[in-house]
CSV table of C-alpha atoms in Angstrom, one decimal:
chain,number,residue,atom,x,y,z
A,113,MET,CA,20.5,26.5,3.4
A,114,PHE,CA,17.6,26.3,5.8
A,115,TRP,CA,14.8,23.9,6.5
A,116,GLN,CA,11.6,25.6,7.5
A,117,THR,CA,9.5,23.7,10.0
A,118,THR,CA,6.6,24.5,12.3
A,119,ARG,CA,8.5,26.2,15.1
A,120,PHE,CA,12.1,26.1,13.9
A,121,ARG,CA,14.0,27.4,10.9
A,122,ILE,CA,16.8,24.8,10.9
A,123,ASP,CA,20.2,26.1,9.9
A,124,LEU,CA,21.8,23.4,7.6
A,125,SER,CA,25.2,25.1,7.3
A,126,GLN,CA,26.3,22.4,9.8
A,127,PRO,CA,25.2,18.7,9.6
A,128,GLN,CA,22.1,17.9,11.7
A,129,VAL,CA,21.7,14.6,13.6
A,130,MET,CA,18.2,13.2,13.8
A,131,GLY,CA,17.8,10.8,16.6
A,132,ILE,CA,15.4,7.8,16.1
A,133,VAL,CA,12.6,7.2,18.7
A,134,ASN,CA,10.7,4.1,17.8
A,135,VAL,CA,7.5,3.8,19.8
A,136,THR,CA,6.9,0.3,18.4
A,137,PRO,CA,7.1,-3.3,19.5
A,138,ASP,CA,8.6,-4.6,16.2
A,139,SER,CA,11.1,-2.2,14.6
A,140,PHE,CA,14.0,-4.0,13.1
A,141,SER,CA,16.7,-2.7,15.4
A,142,ASP,CA,15.2,-1.5,18.7
A,143,GLY,CA,11.6,-2.7,18.6
A,144,GLY,CA,10.0,-2.8,22.1
A,145,GLN,CA,12.7,-0.9,23.9
A,146,HIS,CA,10.8,2.4,24.0
A,147,ALA,CA,7.2,1.1,23.4
A,148,ASN,CA,5.5,3.2,26.2
A,149,THR,CA,5.3,6.9,26.7
A,150,ARG,CA,7.6,7.1,29.7
A,151,ALA,CA,10.3,5.0,28.1
A,152,ALA,CA,10.1,6.9,24.8
A,153,LEU,CA,10.4,10.3,26.6
A,154,ALA,CA,13.4,9.0,28.6
A,155,HIS,CA,15.0,8.0,25.3
A,156,CYS,CA,14.2,11.4,23.8
A,157,GLU,CA,16.0,13.1,26.7
A,158,GLN,CA,19.0,10.8,26.4
A,159,LEU,CA,19.3,11.4,22.7
A,160,LEU,CA,19.3,15.2,23.3
A,161,LYS,CA,22.1,14.7,25.9
A,162,ASP,CA,24.0,12.7,23.3
A,163,GLY,CA,23.8,15.7,20.9
A,164,ALA,CA,20.8,15.1,18.7
A,165,HIS,CA,19.5,18.1,16.9
A,166,ILE,CA,16.1,16.7,15.8
A,167,LEU,CA,14.0,13.8,17.2
A,168,ASP,CA,12.1,11.5,14.8
A,169,ILE,CA,9.2,9.7,16.5
A,170,GLY,CA,7.5,6.7,14.8
A,171,GLY,CA,4.7,4.5,15.8
A,172,GLU,CA,4.7,2.0,13.0
A,173,SER,CA,7.6,-0.2,11.8
A,174,THR,CA,8.5,0.0,8.1
A,175,ARG,CA,11.0,-2.8,8.2
A,176,PRO,CA,10.7,-5.3,5.3
A,177,GLY,CA,7.6,-7.4,5.9
A,178,ALA,CA,6.3,-5.4,8.7
A,179,PRO,CA,2.5,-5.6,9.1
A,180,ALA,CA,0.4,-2.4,8.8
A,181,VAL,CA,-0.8,-0.7,12.0
A,182,SER,CA,-4.3,0.8,12.4
A,183,LEU,CA,-4.8,4.6,12.6
A,184,GLU,CA,-6.1,4.2,16.2
A,185,ASP,CA,-3.1,2.1,17.3
A,186,GLU,CA,-0.6,4.4,15.8
A,187,LEU,CA,-2.2,7.5,17.4
A,188,ALA,CA,-2.3,5.7,20.8
A,189,ARG,CA,1.4,5.1,20.5
A,190,VAL,CA,2.5,8.4,19.1
A,191,LEU,CA,0.3,11.2,20.4
A,192,PRO,CA,1.1,11.0,24.1
A,193,VAL,CA,4.8,11.1,23.3
A,194,VAL,CA,4.5,14.0,20.9
A,195,ARG,CA,2.5,16.1,23.4
A,196,GLU,CA,5.3,15.8,25.8
A,197,ALA,CA,8.2,15.9,23.4
A,198,VAL,CA,7.2,19.3,21.9
A,199,ARG,CA,8.2,20.8,25.3
A,200,LEU,CA,11.8,19.8,24.8
A,201,ASN,CA,12.5,22.8,22.6
A,202,VAL,CA,13.9,20.9,19.6
A,203,PRO,CA,12.3,20.1,16.3
A,204,ILE,CA,10.0,17.1,16.5
A,205,SER,CA,9.6,15.0,13.4
A,206,ILE,CA,6.9,12.3,13.1
A,207,ASP,CA,7.6,9.2,10.9
A,208,THR,CA,4.1,8.5,9.5
A,209,TYR,CA,2.3,8.1,6.2
A,210,LYS,CA,-1.3,8.3,7.5
A,211,ALA,CA,-3.1,11.6,6.9
A,212,GLY,CA,-5.0,11.2,10.2
A,213,VAL,CA,-1.8,10.9,12.2
A,214,MET,CA,-0.2,13.8,10.4
A,215,GLN,CA,-3.1,16.1,11.2
A,216,ALA,CA,-3.2,15.0,14.9
A,217,VAL,CA,0.5,15.4,15.5
A,218,LEU,CA,0.6,18.8,13.7
A,219,ASP,CA,-2.3,19.9,15.8
A,220,ALA,CA,-0.2,18.8,18.8
A,221,GLY,CA,2.7,21.0,17.7
A,222,ALA,CA,5.0,18.7,15.8
A,223,ASP,CA,7.4,20.3,13.4
A,224,ILE,CA,8.1,17.8,10.6
A,225,ILE,CA,6.3,15.1,8.8
A,226,ASN,CA,8.7,12.4,7.7
A,227,ASP,CA,6.9,10.1,5.2
A,228,VAL,CA,8.3,6.9,3.6
A,229,TRP,CA,5.5,7.1,1.1
A,230,ALA,CA,6.4,10.7,0.1
A,231,LEU,CA,2.8,11.9,0.7
A,232,ARG,CA,1.3,9.4,-1.8
A,233,GLN,CA,-1.4,8.1,0.6
A,234,ALA,CA,-4.9,9.5,0.5
A,235,GLY,CA,-5.1,13.0,2.1
A,236,ALA,CA,-1.4,13.3,3.0
A,237,GLN,CA,-0.5,16.0,0.6
A,238,GLN,CA,-3.5,18.1,1.6
A,239,VAL,CA,-2.7,17.9,5.3
A,240,VAL,CA,0.8,19.2,4.7
A,241,ALA,CA,-0.3,21.8,2.2
A,242,ALA,CA,-3.0,23.1,4.5
A,243,HIS,CA,-0.4,23.7,7.3
A,244,ALA,CA,1.2,27.1,7.4
A,245,ASN,CA,4.8,26.1,7.6
A,246,CYS,CA,5.5,22.5,8.8
A,247,GLY,CA,8.6,20.8,7.4
A,248,VAL,CA,8.2,17.6,5.3
A,249,CYS,CA,10.6,14.9,4.2
A,250,LEU,CA,9.7,13.1,1.1
A,251,MET,CA,11.3,9.6,0.8
A,252,HIS,CA,11.7,7.2,-2.1
A,253,MET,CA,10.3,3.7,-1.6
A,254,HIS,CA,10.0,1.1,-4.3
A,255,GLY,CA,6.9,-1.0,-3.6
A,256,GLU,CA,5.7,-1.2,0.0
A,257,PRO,CA,7.1,-2.5,3.3
A,258,GLN,CA,5.4,-5.9,3.0
A,259,THR,CA,7.1,-6.7,-0.4
A,260,MET,CA,9.8,-4.2,-1.0
A,261,GLN,CA,12.8,-6.5,-0.4
A,262,THR,CA,11.3,-9.5,-2.1
A,263,LEU,CA,10.6,-7.5,-5.2
A,264,PRO,CA,13.2,-4.7,-5.3
A,265,MET,CA,13.6,-2.2,-8.1
A,266,GLN,CA,15.4,-3.1,-11.2
A,267,GLY,CA,18.4,-1.4,-12.9
A,268,ARG,CA,20.2,1.7,-11.8
A,269,SER,CA,18.8,3.5,-8.8
A,270,ILE,CA,20.1,7.0,-8.8
A,271,GLN,CA,18.3,8.3,-11.9
A,272,ALA,CA,14.9,6.8,-10.9
A,273,VAL,CA,15.2,8.0,-7.3
A,274,ALA,CA,16.2,11.5,-8.3
A,275,ALA,CA,13.3,11.7,-10.9
A,276,PHE,CA,10.8,10.5,-8.4
A,277,LEU,CA,11.8,12.9,-5.6
A,278,LYS,CA,11.9,15.8,-8.0
A,279,ASN,CA,8.4,15.0,-9.2
A,280,GLN,CA,7.0,14.6,-5.6
A,281,ALA,CA,8.6,17.9,-4.5
A,282,GLN,CA,7.2,19.8,-7.5
A,283,ALA,CA,3.7,18.3,-6.9
A,284,LEU,CA,3.8,19.6,-3.4
A,285,GLN,CA,5.0,23.0,-4.4
A,286,ALA,CA,2.1,23.2,-6.9
A,287,LEU,CA,-0.1,22.9,-3.9
A,288,GLY,CA,1.5,26.0,-2.4
A,289,VAL,CA,4.2,24.4,-0.2
A,290,ALA,CA,7.3,26.6,-0.1
A,291,ASP,CA,10.5,24.8,-1.3
A,292,GLU,CA,12.3,25.7,1.9
A,293,ARG,CA,9.8,23.4,3.8
A,294,ILE,CA,10.8,20.3,1.7
A,295,ALA,CA,13.7,17.8,2.4
A,296,LEU,CA,14.4,14.7,0.4
A,297,ASP,CA,15.4,11.2,1.4
A,298,PRO,CA,16.7,8.6,-1.1
A,299,GLY,CA,15.2,5.7,1.0
A,300,VAL,CA,18.3,3.5,1.7
A,301,GLY,CA,17.0,0.0,2.1
A,302,PHE,CA,13.5,0.7,0.9
A,303,GLY,CA,13.0,-1.7,-2.1
A,304,LYS,CA,16.6,-1.5,-3.2
A,305,THR,CA,19.4,-4.0,-3.6
A,306,VAL,CA,22.7,-3.7,-1.7
A,307,ALA,CA,24.4,-2.4,-4.9
A,308,GLN,CA,21.6,0.1,-5.5
A,309,ASN,CA,21.8,1.5,-2.0
A,310,PHE,CA,25.6,2.1,-2.3
A,311,GLU,CA,25.0,3.6,-5.8
A,312,LEU,CA,22.9,6.2,-4.1
A,313,LEU,CA,25.8,7.1,-1.8
A,314,ALA,CA,28.4,7.0,-4.6
A,315,HIS,CA,26.3,9.4,-6.7
A,316,GLN,CA,24.7,11.5,-3.9
A,317,ASP,CA,25.7,14.7,-5.8
A,318,GLN,CA,22.9,14.0,-8.3
A,319,LEU,CA,20.4,14.1,-5.4
A,320,LEU,CA,21.9,17.3,-4.0
A,321,ALA,CA,21.6,18.9,-7.5
A,322,LEU,CA,17.8,18.9,-7.1
A,323,GLY,CA,18.3,21.8,-4.7
A,324,TYR,CA,16.6,20.6,-1.5
A,325,PRO,CA,18.1,19.5,1.8
A,326,LEU,CA,19.1,15.9,1.8
A,327,LEU,CA,18.3,13.6,4.7
A,328,VAL,CA,19.7,10.1,4.7
A,329,GLY,CA,19.3,7.0,6.9
A,330,TRP,CA,22.0,4.4,6.8
A,331,SER,CA,21.8,3.5,10.5
A,332,ARG,CA,22.0,-0.3,11.1
A,333,LYS,CA,20.5,-1.1,7.6
A,334,SER,CA,20.8,-4.6,6.1
A,335,SER,CA,23.1,-3.3,3.4
A,336,ILE,CA,25.6,-2.5,6.1
A,337,GLY,CA,25.3,-6.0,7.4
A,338,ALA,CA,25.7,-7.4,3.9
A,339,VAL,CA,29.1,-5.8,3.4
A,340,THR,CA,30.4,-6.2,6.9
A,341,GLY,CA,28.9,-9.4,8.1
A,342,CYS,CA,27.7,-7.7,11.3
A,343,ALA,CA,24.4,-8.5,13.0
A,344,VAL,CA,22.0,-5.7,13.6
A,345,GLY,CA,23.2,-5.1,17.1
A,346,GLU,CA,26.8,-4.9,15.9
A,347,ARG,CA,26.5,-2.3,13.2
A,348,MET,CA,27.2,0.9,15.2
A,349,VAL,CA,30.7,1.5,13.8
A,350,PRO,CA,29.9,0.9,10.1
A,351,SER,CA,26.7,2.9,10.6
A,352,VAL,CA,28.7,5.8,11.9
A,353,ALA,CA,31.1,5.4,8.9
A,354,ALA,CA,28.2,5.5,6.5
A,355,ALA,CA,26.7,8.6,8.1
A,356,LEU,CA,30.1,10.4,8.0
A,357,LEU,CA,30.5,9.5,4.3
A,358,ALA,CA,27.0,10.8,3.6
A,359,VAL,CA,27.8,14.1,5.3
A,360,GLU,CA,31.2,14.4,3.6
A,361,ARG,CA,29.4,14.0,0.3
A,362,GLY,CA,26.9,16.7,1.1
A,363,ALA,CA,24.0,15.3,3.1
A,364,HIS,CA,22.5,17.8,5.5
A,365,ILE,CA,20.7,15.5,8.0
A,366,VAL,CA,21.5,12.0,9.1
A,367,ARG,CA,18.9,9.9,10.8
A,368,VAL,CA,20.6,7.6,13.3
A,369,HIS,CA,20.1,5.2,16.2
A,370,ASP,CA,23.6,5.8,17.7
A,371,VAL,CA,23.5,9.5,18.2
A,372,ALA,CA,26.5,10.0,20.6
A,373,GLN,CA,28.9,8.1,18.4
A,374,THR,CA,27.7,9.9,15.2
A,375,VAL,CA,28.0,13.3,16.9
A,376,GLN,CA,31.5,12.5,18.0
A,377,ALA,CA,32.5,11.4,14.5
A,378,LEU,CA,31.1,14.6,13.0
A,379,GLN,CA,33.0,16.6,15.6
A,380,VAL,CA,36.3,15.1,14.3
A,381,TRP,CA,35.3,15.7,10.7
A,382,GLN,CA,34.3,19.3,11.5
A,383,ALA,CA,37.6,20.0,13.2
A,384,ALA,CA,39.3,19.2,9.9
A,385,GLN,CA,37.1,21.7,7.9
A,386,VAL,CA,39.7,24.5,7.9
């Protein structure tokens, strides 16, 4: 399986590690640590040294309760980093839901649009569909960041998530986007209870059955804290365990903060694939 993006046809026969680059002052785990262009680029370079295959740059926090950021502020945070990061010769993903940001970063050479709203905001589908071959990741989110954890979804999660992602992917294909450009993300932590999040991992095969690459993001999430009692800054080991379990159960890409440790764990896992 491959994931077609702007400049790269990513081979998914081996698991891909997507390193998180938050150019934000308020992300739940590392907000403010890389909030200027120089610090963000230094972090990009370190993640690549640690073994990241893809970099995911975001300029707006989507943690529960996070306030929205204006188009102008998000562009000011993200665009200078993207213009430099595209020179690093790796796929560059942009975590955004705004059509205006999508257009600007794609014009600057970005490879992937990673959207927590699954292109449901005005103009987003059209921007991606108009591009020749950018990659896109469609994520499931119940509600919106301001309310998603106070009003989580009800009932079983796997069927609802799978149906939503299938519909969004088909809608995008109807606009002319090739299926090899599309990846899916079940949205761990986005409007789901702890039990619902772990249901997604337990039944991940139902998401894989949709036929698209699967990208998952367990890194430092509150559900990990709920089952371990670990504070955000202490969740590296259980986050790596969750990423490894996701890959073992078929996930193609894992989105992580702790790149070096995740890469090392996957190297051990791969050594046993004989």
